[in-house]
Amino acid sequence: MSFFYNIESTWLSLKHHAFRSLLAMLGVVLGVAAVVGMLAVSEGARVESIERIQRQGVDNIILHSEEPQANQTGGETIYFYGITREDIDHFRTVFDNVKKVVPIVELRKTIYANGKPTDVILMGAAPEFLALSRSKNADPRGRWISESDGALASQVCSVGVDAARQLFGLEDPLGKTVSVYGATFEVVGLIENPLKSKLAGKYDINNLVYVNYETLLSIFNRDALNVEADYVYVQVENLAYLKNTADRVRTYLNETHELPDYTISVPYELLLAEQATQRIFSVVMGSIAAISLLVGGIGIMNIMLANIYERTKEIGTLRALGAQRRTILTQFLFEAVTLTGLGGILGVLIGFLIAVLIKYTAGMPTIVTPGSVIVALAVSILTGIIFGTNPAWKAANLSPIEALRR
Amino acid sequence: MSLIQLQGISRVYGSGPAAVHALRPTDLSVEEGTFVAIFGASGSGKSTMLNMLGLLDEPTSGNYLLEGRNVAKLSDADRSDIRCRKIGIIFQSFNLFSHFSILENVCMPMRFAGVPRHEMHERAAELLDRVGLGSRLAHSPSQLSGGQCQRVAIARALANRPAVLLADEPTGNLDEKTGDEIIGIFHELVAEGHTVVMVTHNAEYEKEVQRIIELHDGNVVRQ
């Protein structure tokens, strides 16, 4: 029997029972649409969260200084806390697998530009911060703050592109000055972070003013600063030993700090946790998909059994004219697989639509991956084979005289 | 050698005291090129006889020689193949495929026999032309009258040039005049050398055929 005949006969049968066929397909259509739609949402969420974490740098351990709460200090107010220069030196000199230690201190004072107060924040950063944050010089005439700026305590700063706009509007920022808490800094450079990352996951890197860390500490003393460093990036050499290094940092800080005046965040660990969550999510989605396709498959089986019951006489006639059992089997299996295959295609299209709708109405990122489409189609065809086999087998094994009697 | 030879063919449904002897051991032969009628009242075993001849059912005992080959105890696949190539069946209610055109209906047995597409369509058109429906190839069975449908069924039965045509009450659903036309076609076919075995309960056709087999309670009472 030719393949062409199977297509023709299936087409005529589906056309003859168009509404019924559509109803039969519905289970598979909705199942596949749900799977494709949900996978698009989860993939979108996954990619977004991983990007967010990666923007903080997966090879970093980030330390934050935290003001101890009154209940932890016995009611005493602590004026000075957090990660110290001593800690930073210790990480730099004693620890192995450490590539760079980049301290950043925040000056919690208002910046004035052209005599007017602004909302821009000033950071004292070690010069390695530019490379670490994957930022770049945005103006060839300018430069980033240097090691020698620290050694000479030069009162110069480099500003992020968004900060420059806030401070000076459309004017050229290079050569201009900003003043903070009695000190004046000349703008010598402009930087941009193309990834639009955030410092310690908190401040937009493009919207900060940077002074050399050493300069800041030498100009402002303890009446302006409560900490020696607000954030410390510890960048590791080898990602494979990152967990080990993080554990050693934890142990060291735990032993040297009496009060819990710091927190540690490890983006890589967050990434791993995120990936584990995603795996669980995928398993749950897979189960939902399996159930919906099972329901869809049962619908197909039901309709195929009804078809065969209705077409018993036709099957008997085919057999009387000389059709082999396997011809009948192939024909009905082909019909079942066509139903689920068409259902799968329709489902993928609706799934795409769902993904687009979610993107534009709920504002959630969605990504339909080719893999999810292929899996959805393959599973719907497999559903047709699994649930079509029994009805097709029944049809093929009808006794010709029994079938003709109807 | 006879075209068809039945040797002690019987068919028993069920077993023990409840067994129904639809056909008692029967010897029968049909020569090539004859028009045979099987008569009998309802329940006489004539349908069972037709099912035996058409290889739609397996005999309980006995041999069935078709063109000298014993076909009584073949596998389902082999019997399907013989039904396809050697036997043409015509039903009382035509049993045409309503979704397909009459051309496609006639093509069906040729598809099972693996006839190439072009040749198949050519022969189907030829056969339909011969039963007077050459101008309606694309029509569906529902657009035709009963007599025309039965002509399509005859064309379909002839598709693979079978050794024997089996007709089960072919005029049962037709009026007298149309029925006579169908019998007329059978006469033509027999004149060309075809063998036709027709099951009927209509005694009027006794004078039409060359040979009469009469069944009663599963026994052949006249042949």
XYZ file of C-alpha atoms in Angstrom:
629
model
C 0.000 0.000 0.000
C 1.301 3.367 -0.933
C 2.077 6.130 1.507
C 0.105 8.426 -0.753
C -3.015 6.348 -0.248
C -2.624 6.613 3.529
C -2.403 10.395 3.301
C -5.427 10.564 1.022
C -7.553 8.236 3.070
C -6.558 9.964 6.314
C -7.322 13.360 4.854
C -10.772 12.218 3.659
C -11.532 10.628 7.005
C -10.448 13.719 8.965
C -12.391 15.989 6.616
C -15.454 13.812 6.983
C -15.206 14.069 10.788
C -13.674 17.549 10.945
C -15.325 18.689 14.166
C -14.863 15.404 15.919
C -11.216 15.256 14.864
C -10.664 18.777 16.163
C -12.202 17.847 19.516
C -10.037 14.741 19.654
C -6.957 16.813 18.968
C -7.833 19.417 21.589
C -6.187 17.543 24.439
C -2.916 17.260 22.572
C -3.159 20.851 21.294
C -3.649 22.324 24.754
C -1.097 19.991 26.317
C 1.581 20.934 23.802
C 0.649 24.642 23.955
C 0.948 24.584 27.747
C 4.292 22.819 27.592
C 5.745 25.175 24.985
C 4.360 28.248 26.768
C 5.535 27.216 30.219
C 8.963 26.165 28.980
C 9.285 29.557 27.279
C 8.513 31.314 30.570
C 10.908 29.158 32.576
C 13.649 29.496 29.971
C 13.180 33.270 29.966
C 13.371 33.383 33.762
C 16.409 31.102 33.778
C 18.363 33.100 31.227
C 17.479 36.357 32.946
C 18.495 35.198 36.421
C 21.707 33.620 35.191
C 22.596 36.799 33.310
C 21.850 38.842 36.398
C 24.159 36.657 38.463
C 26.850 36.539 35.795
C 26.870 40.334 35.620
C 28.095 40.323 39.212
C 30.940 38.116 38.058
C 30.849 34.405 38.739
C 34.523 34.310 39.794
C 33.987 36.763 42.656
C 33.318 36.453 46.351
C 31.637 39.656 47.452
C 31.948 40.830 51.072
C 29.606 43.498 52.460
C 30.165 45.440 55.648
C 27.018 45.551 57.783
C 26.274 47.723 60.768
C 25.639 45.386 63.716
C 22.112 45.613 65.110
C 21.585 46.888 68.646
C 20.426 43.487 69.891
C 23.732 41.980 68.785
C 25.878 44.542 70.572
C 24.019 44.569 73.872
C 22.516 47.988 73.188
C 25.892 49.637 72.614
C 26.222 51.816 69.495
C 29.135 50.742 67.365
C 30.655 53.570 65.334
C 33.203 51.587 63.502
C 32.597 48.180 61.941
C 32.928 46.002 58.880
C 35.717 44.612 56.770
C 39.043 46.212 57.633
C 42.208 47.024 55.671
C 43.856 44.384 57.777
C 41.391 41.787 56.430
C 42.006 43.013 52.879
C 45.789 42.754 53.284
C 45.393 39.307 54.758
C 43.394 38.124 51.713
C 45.949 39.705 49.382
C 49.029 38.266 50.986
C 48.106 35.062 52.821
C 45.380 33.484 50.729
C 46.195 31.480 47.636
C 43.817 31.192 44.646
C 43.176 34.944 45.021
C 43.779 37.013 41.912
C 42.632 40.432 43.046
C 41.128 41.966 46.137
C 39.199 45.095 45.244
C 37.879 47.189 48.130
C 35.208 49.845 47.609
C 34.093 52.379 50.151
C 31.011 54.538 49.879
C 31.081 58.157 51.020
C 27.632 58.862 52.346
C 27.788 62.590 51.624
C 26.091 64.732 49.007
C 28.031 65.555 45.842
C 27.775 69.126 44.560
C 28.264 69.908 40.912
C 28.182 73.534 39.657
C 27.276 74.428 43.250
C 24.104 72.319 43.222
C 23.470 69.179 45.308
C 22.890 65.916 43.379
C 21.763 62.352 44.094
C 24.914 60.820 42.666
C 26.983 58.696 45.057
C 30.761 58.807 45.404
C 32.748 55.602 45.719
C 36.354 55.061 46.664
C 37.442 52.169 44.492
C 40.681 50.312 43.908
C 41.840 50.851 40.282
C 41.366 47.146 39.497
C 37.597 47.759 39.706
C 37.448 48.864 36.044
C 38.654 45.516 34.706
C 36.851 43.496 37.352
C 33.471 45.051 36.532
C 34.181 44.713 32.792
C 33.721 48.458 32.345
C 35.684 50.549 29.886
C 36.938 54.017 29.318
C 34.175 55.903 27.487
C 36.163 58.966 26.395
C 39.588 58.606 24.731
C 40.662 61.993 26.072
C 40.149 60.909 29.658
C 41.552 58.212 31.904
C 40.513 55.943 34.739
C 41.785 56.548 38.258
C 45.258 55.102 38.738
C 47.485 53.548 41.400
C 49.563 56.719 41.483
C 46.435 58.797 42.199
C 46.300 56.855 45.446
C 49.985 57.180 46.230
C 49.882 60.943 45.573
C 46.391 61.357 47.034
C 45.475 63.204 43.787
C 42.042 64.720 44.057
C 40.767 63.405 40.765
C 37.746 61.295 39.892
C 36.318 59.292 37.035
C 32.562 59.350 36.474
C 30.074 56.903 35.007
C 28.281 58.027 31.829
C 24.883 58.315 33.512
C 26.377 60.110 36.534
C 28.053 62.625 34.168
C 24.670 63.433 32.658
C 23.144 63.941 36.104
C 26.014 66.112 37.298
C 26.722 68.236 34.247
C 23.832 67.683 31.853
C 24.995 67.999 28.270
C 28.239 69.800 29.172
C 31.589 68.104 28.693
C 32.427 66.607 32.121
C 36.197 66.405 31.562
C 38.039 69.130 33.532
C 34.931 69.986 35.577
C 34.958 69.568 39.347
C 32.651 68.129 41.968
C 32.814 68.890 45.674
C 31.952 66.635 48.545
C 32.159 67.302 52.257
C 34.732 70.059 51.838
C 36.908 68.334 49.277
C 37.034 69.040 45.533
C 37.787 66.479 42.814
C 38.580 67.114 39.187
C 36.899 64.876 36.597
C 39.668 63.192 34.588
C 37.771 60.409 32.921
C 34.458 58.939 31.823
C 33.611 55.227 32.089
C 30.861 53.023 30.813
C 29.688 49.547 31.767
C 28.126 48.052 28.631
C 26.431 45.264 30.604
C 24.734 47.894 32.818
C 25.840 45.833 35.829
C 25.345 46.856 39.403
C 28.020 47.294 42.031
C 27.437 44.596 44.657
C 24.100 44.027 42.951
C 22.929 47.402 44.267
C 24.288 50.523 42.510
C 24.276 51.101 38.793
C 27.979 51.216 37.847
C 27.254 53.843 35.170
C 25.709 56.158 37.741
C 28.598 56.527 40.226
C 31.578 58.818 40.740
C 34.890 57.029 41.442
C 37.851 58.285 43.455
C 40.923 56.195 44.222
C 40.229 54.114 47.326
C 43.471 55.153 49.017
C 42.847 58.835 48.266
C 39.396 58.681 49.761
C 40.611 57.042 52.964
C 43.449 59.523 53.340
C 41.236 62.595 52.784
C 38.232 61.547 54.816
C 38.786 60.090 58.230
C 36.499 58.523 60.729
C 34.138 61.436 61.069
C 33.021 60.844 57.480
C 33.406 57.076 57.249
C 32.182 54.299 59.549
C 33.926 51.584 57.603
C 37.220 51.002 55.865
C 35.447 49.194 53.065
C 31.750 48.786 52.271
C 32.294 46.129 49.625
C 35.248 43.922 48.908
C 35.468 41.878 45.730
C 37.698 38.863 46.120
C 38.361 37.526 42.655
C 39.652 33.951 42.493
C 42.241 32.471 40.112
C 40.601 29.107 39.622
C 36.828 28.757 39.601
C 37.133 25.075 40.561
C 38.405 26.026 44.028
C 36.041 28.947 44.500
C 33.935 27.159 47.077
C 37.021 26.242 49.049
C 38.301 29.814 48.970
C 34.886 31.144 49.984
C 34.829 28.738 52.934
C 38.261 29.926 54.041
C 37.178 33.566 53.812
C 34.128 32.703 55.912
C 36.211 30.899 58.524
C 38.763 33.690 58.682
C 36.153 36.424 59.123
C 34.257 34.351 61.641
C 37.416 34.004 63.748
C 38.620 37.586 63.468
C 35.313 39.484 63.796
C 33.620 39.410 67.193
C 30.366 40.799 65.825
C 28.583 39.692 62.660
C 29.400 42.997 60.939
C 29.719 41.570 57.439
C 27.930 39.312 54.947
C 29.351 37.205 52.155
C 27.694 36.609 48.835
C 29.015 34.209 46.230
C 27.305 34.749 42.839
C 28.568 31.364 41.674
C 26.787 29.652 44.553
C 23.657 31.631 43.737
C 24.050 30.458 40.168
C 24.292 26.840 41.260
C 21.278 27.243 43.540
C 19.405 28.901 40.686
C 20.273 26.044 38.358
C 19.100 23.517 40.962
C 15.805 25.393 41.289
C 15.478 25.386 37.523
C 15.993 21.632 37.453
C 13.184 21.110 39.949
C 11.015 23.460 37.915
C 11.796 21.467 34.770
C 10.844 18.203 36.463
C 7.541 19.709 37.602
C 6.881 21.048 34.100
C 7.786 17.704 32.614
C 5.279 15.971 34.878
C 2.531 18.426 33.957
C 3.379 17.913 30.299
C 3.290 14.147 30.696
C -0.126 14.273 32.370
C -1.628 16.637 29.806
C -0.307 14.541 26.942
C -1.607 11.397 28.643
C -5.050 13.001 28.770
C -4.631 14.076 25.146
C -3.592 10.553 24.207
C -6.617 9.045 25.898
C -8.796 11.458 23.909
C -7.168 10.272 20.700
C -7.615 6.617 21.659
C -11.266 7.234 22.466
C -11.932 8.883 19.119
C -10.023 6.225 17.211
C -12.076 3.470 18.872
C -15.258 5.341 17.944
C -13.982 5.737 14.372
C -13.265 2.051 14.095
C -16.625 1.079 15.551
C -18.319 3.333 13.036
C -16.232 2.091 10.137
C -16.430 -1.617 10.922
C -18.315 -2.383 7.712
C -15.782 -0.408 5.696
C -12.966 -2.376 7.327
C -14.778 -5.640 6.521
C -15.169 -4.556 2.884
C -11.490 -3.635 2.650
C -10.554 -7.040 4.021
C -12.964 -8.797 1.618
C -11.338 -6.944 -1.280
C -7.984 -8.317 -0.191
C -6.530 -5.764 2.237
C -3.934 -7.271 4.551
C -4.158 -6.881 8.314
C -1.060 -4.707 8.293
C -2.668 -2.425 5.683
C -5.563 -1.760 8.053
C -3.159 -1.400 10.984
C -1.017 1.117 9.102
C -4.018 3.104 7.959
C -5.476 3.600 11.426
C -2.101 4.165 13.060
C -1.370 6.742 10.388
C -4.647 8.454 11.211
C -3.864 8.548 14.934
C -0.349 9.885 14.363
C -1.702 12.482 11.920
C -4.189 13.637 14.553
C -1.571 13.984 17.285
C 1.024 15.372 14.882
C -1.377 18.079 13.668
C -2.380 18.662 17.277
C 1.288 19.053 18.138
C 1.884 21.594 15.371
C -1.218 23.554 16.355
C -0.116 23.351 19.986
C 3.344 24.711 19.188
C 1.792 27.657 17.325
C -0.540 28.414 20.229
C 2.388 27.980 22.627
C 4.328 30.594 20.655
C 1.332 32.891 20.902
C 1.114 32.323 24.666
C 4.824 33.130 25.017
C 4.425 36.365 23.042
C 1.298 37.331 25.003
C 3.039 36.754 28.336
C 6.012 38.791 27.171
C 3.919 41.800 26.200
C 1.165 41.681 28.815
C 2.971 40.429 31.929
C 6.348 41.842 30.896
C 8.103 38.580 31.678
C 10.927 37.507 29.416
C 10.023 34.361 27.417
C 12.230 32.292 25.152
C 10.862 29.505 22.925
C 13.830 27.215 22.352
C 14.061 24.968 19.267
C 14.661 22.096 21.691
C 11.293 22.554 23.403
C 9.506 22.663 20.021
C 11.234 19.496 18.824
C 10.531 17.666 22.077
C 6.874 18.770 22.058
C 6.385 17.551 18.463
C 8.247 14.296 19.055
C 6.218 13.571 22.177
C 2.920 14.303 20.410
C 3.821 11.919 17.582
C 4.879 9.327 20.150
C 1.518 9.839 21.881
C -0.193 9.023 18.577
C 1.816 5.840 18.210
C 1.244 4.738 21.803
C -2.469 5.470 21.951
C -3.195 4.668 18.303
C -1.690 1.203 18.360
C -4.414 -0.479 20.377
C -7.363 0.797 18.260
C -5.459 0.090 15.034
C -4.642 -3.402 16.277
C -8.311 -3.975 17.046
C -9.307 -2.817 13.570
C -6.723 -5.023 11.888
C -7.845 -8.089 13.792
C -11.570 -7.776 13.150
C -12.888 -10.917 11.521
C -13.954 -10.012 7.960
C -17.348 -11.745 8.194
C -18.106 -10.241 11.611
C -17.174 -6.824 10.276
C -19.245 -7.229 7.104
C -22.335 -8.261 9.048
C -22.668 -4.712 10.435
C -9.720 -29.703 -13.872
C -12.522 -27.728 -12.286
C -11.932 -24.122 -11.302
C -13.346 -24.710 -7.834
C -13.444 -28.047 -6.016
C -14.849 -28.405 -2.520
C -14.004 -31.728 -0.865
C -15.917 -32.481 2.321
C -16.071 -28.807 3.269
C -18.005 -28.131 6.477
C -18.480 -25.316 8.916
C -19.548 -25.817 12.514
C -20.053 -22.899 14.896
C -19.493 -23.678 18.573
C -18.984 -27.192 19.956
C -20.705 -29.951 21.900
C -24.483 -30.214 22.003
C -24.867 -26.482 21.243
C -22.880 -26.769 18.008
C -24.520 -25.303 14.925
C -23.799 -27.113 11.675
C -24.037 -24.217 9.264
C -22.623 -26.317 6.455
C -22.461 -30.123 6.548
C -19.606 -31.901 4.705
C -20.105 -31.019 1.079
C -18.488 -31.985 -2.202
C -18.934 -29.528 -4.998
C -17.204 -28.386 -8.139
C -17.628 -25.356 -10.380
C -16.312 -25.298 -13.930
C -14.662 -22.256 -15.449
C -16.911 -20.008 -17.502
C -20.223 -20.988 -15.933
C -22.962 -18.951 -14.297
C -23.900 -20.709 -11.057
C -26.659 -19.774 -8.649
C -26.814 -20.911 -5.055
C -30.393 -20.975 -3.855
C -31.725 -21.490 -0.399
C -33.965 -20.018 2.233
C -32.633 -17.844 5.015
C -30.491 -19.983 7.339
C -29.961 -22.691 4.738
C -26.195 -22.172 4.760
C -25.880 -20.287 1.479
C -24.098 -17.325 3.107
C -21.713 -19.701 4.872
C -21.059 -21.324 1.502
C -20.302 -17.919 -0.019
C -17.965 -17.040 2.890
C -16.151 -20.339 2.264
C -15.839 -19.692 -1.461
C -14.707 -16.103 -0.795
C -12.103 -17.180 1.798
C -13.737 -14.881 4.308
C -14.137 -17.750 6.752
C -12.159 -20.892 7.501
C -13.811 -24.288 7.051
C -14.010 -26.620 10.064
C -12.960 -29.521 7.848
C -12.352 -30.407 4.217
C -10.316 -29.068 1.310
C -10.937 -26.167 -1.033
C -9.079 -26.367 -4.304
C -9.029 -23.113 -6.232
C -7.359 -23.542 -9.630
C -5.967 -26.777 -8.225
C -4.372 -25.222 -5.157
C -5.649 -26.139 -1.711
C -6.521 -22.851 -0.033
C -8.472 -24.233 2.928
C -5.792 -23.883 5.553
C -3.705 -20.865 4.638
C -2.482 -18.030 6.833
C -4.503 -14.831 7.027
C -1.935 -13.008 4.881
C -2.081 -15.663 2.129
C -5.866 -15.745 2.185
C -5.969 -11.935 1.926
C -3.674 -12.168 -1.057
C -5.928 -14.744 -2.782
C -9.020 -12.657 -2.045
C -7.200 -9.749 -3.630
C -6.023 -11.464 -6.818
C -8.349 -14.410 -7.445
C -11.735 -13.479 -6.073
C -14.050 -10.581 -6.857
C -16.829 -10.004 -4.361
C -20.111 -8.151 -4.993
C -22.362 -7.315 -2.042
C -26.101 -6.865 -1.707
C -25.699 -3.314 -0.393
C -22.788 -2.480 -2.769
C -20.355 -1.596 0.095
C -18.772 1.248 -1.819
C -16.445 3.688 0.010
C -18.565 6.782 0.293
C -15.651 9.247 0.818
C -13.958 8.199 -2.406
C -14.857 8.801 -6.042
C -16.093 5.779 -7.987
C -12.761 5.720 -9.825
C -10.955 5.428 -6.475
C -13.413 2.724 -5.428
C -12.486 0.633 -8.443
C -8.793 1.311 -7.824
C -8.919 -0.046 -4.288
C -8.270 -3.779 -4.983
C -5.508 -2.784 -7.405
C -3.844 -0.742 -4.656
C -3.798 -3.853 -2.486
C -2.243 -5.764 -5.383
C 0.435 -3.122 -5.840
C -0.581 -2.117 -9.377
C 1.328 1.030 -10.507
C -0.715 4.199 -10.184
C -0.935 5.070 -13.858
C -1.937 1.564 -14.917
C -4.437 1.376 -12.062
C -6.264 4.544 -13.093
C -6.296 3.487 -16.721
C -7.802 0.088 -15.953
C -10.338 1.514 -13.503
C -11.523 4.005 -16.118
C -11.767 1.197 -18.681
C -13.838 -0.993 -16.358
C -16.187 1.855 -15.456
C -16.575 2.667 -19.111
C -17.507 -0.910 -19.751
C -20.338 -0.848 -17.149
C -21.586 2.392 -18.703
C -20.218 4.878 -16.164
C -17.215 6.138 -18.122
C -18.452 9.722 -17.960
C -18.837 9.811 -14.189
C -15.419 8.791 -12.907
C -15.168 11.625 -10.401
C -18.665 11.141 -8.990
C -19.092 9.920 -5.459
C -21.304 6.860 -4.824
C -23.951 9.037 -3.154
C -24.530 10.789 -6.495
C -25.465 7.508 -8.213
C -28.563 5.318 -8.264
C -28.584 1.825 -6.723
C -28.191 0.119 -10.085
C -25.258 2.369 -10.969
C -23.646 1.663 -7.599
C -23.891 -2.065 -8.247
C -22.242 -1.538 -11.627
C -19.370 0.239 -9.851
C -19.148 -2.713 -7.465
C -18.956 -5.115 -10.417
C -16.196 -3.006 -11.994
C -14.377 -3.057 -8.659
C -14.738 -6.845 -8.380
C -13.236 -7.241 -11.855
C -10.264 -4.944 -11.137
C -7.590 -7.592 -10.541
C -8.934 -10.011 -13.223
C -10.164 -12.548 -10.654
C -10.708 -16.240 -11.341
C -14.209 -16.104 -9.937
C -16.844 -13.462 -9.215
C -18.905 -14.053 -6.081
C -22.158 -12.121 -5.807
C -24.165 -12.080 -2.577
C -27.806 -11.240 -3.397
C -26.602 -8.679 -5.957
C -30.153 -7.667 -6.911
C -31.578 -7.734 -3.387
C -31.590 -3.951 -3.030
C -32.659 -3.186 -6.588
C -35.979 -3.039 -8.376
C -36.825 -5.796 -10.829
C -35.811 -3.961 -13.986
C -32.480 -2.790 -12.618
C -31.876 -6.257 -11.169
C -32.383 -7.737 -14.609
C -29.824 -5.317 -16.025
C -27.278 -6.535 -13.472
C -28.042 -10.157 -14.371
C -27.556 -9.088 -17.994
C -24.054 -7.851 -17.192
C -23.305 -11.194 -15.522
C -24.445 -12.979 -18.699
C -22.073 -10.863 -20.756
C -19.198 -11.606 -18.386
C -19.881 -15.347 -18.488
C -19.990 -15.180 -22.285
C -16.506 -13.688 -22.165
C -15.298 -16.627 -20.077
C -15.750 -15.315 -16.534
C -17.106 -17.549 -13.791
C -19.931 -16.093 -11.698
C -21.295 -17.641 -8.506
C -24.371 -15.832 -7.291
C -26.177 -16.397 -4.006
C -29.882 -15.584 -4.194
C -33.216 -16.573 -2.774
C -35.080 -15.351 -5.848
C -36.335 -18.479 -7.667
C -36.991 -16.415 -10.820
C -33.297 -16.497 -11.656
C -33.390 -20.324 -11.971
C -33.948 -20.064 -15.681
C -31.203 -17.494 -16.099
C -28.276 -19.591 -14.902
C -26.460 -22.626 -16.227
C -26.190 -24.447 -12.951
C -28.189 -24.481 -9.744
C -27.020 -25.457 -6.297
C -29.717 -25.588 -3.678
C -29.062 -25.666 0.051
C -31.359 -26.642 2.889
C -30.332 -26.798 6.550
C -26.672 -26.887 5.656
C -27.051 -29.695 3.134
C -26.778 -29.507 -0.618
C -30.122 -30.830 -1.826
C -29.692 -30.169 -5.532
C -26.708 -29.639 -7.778
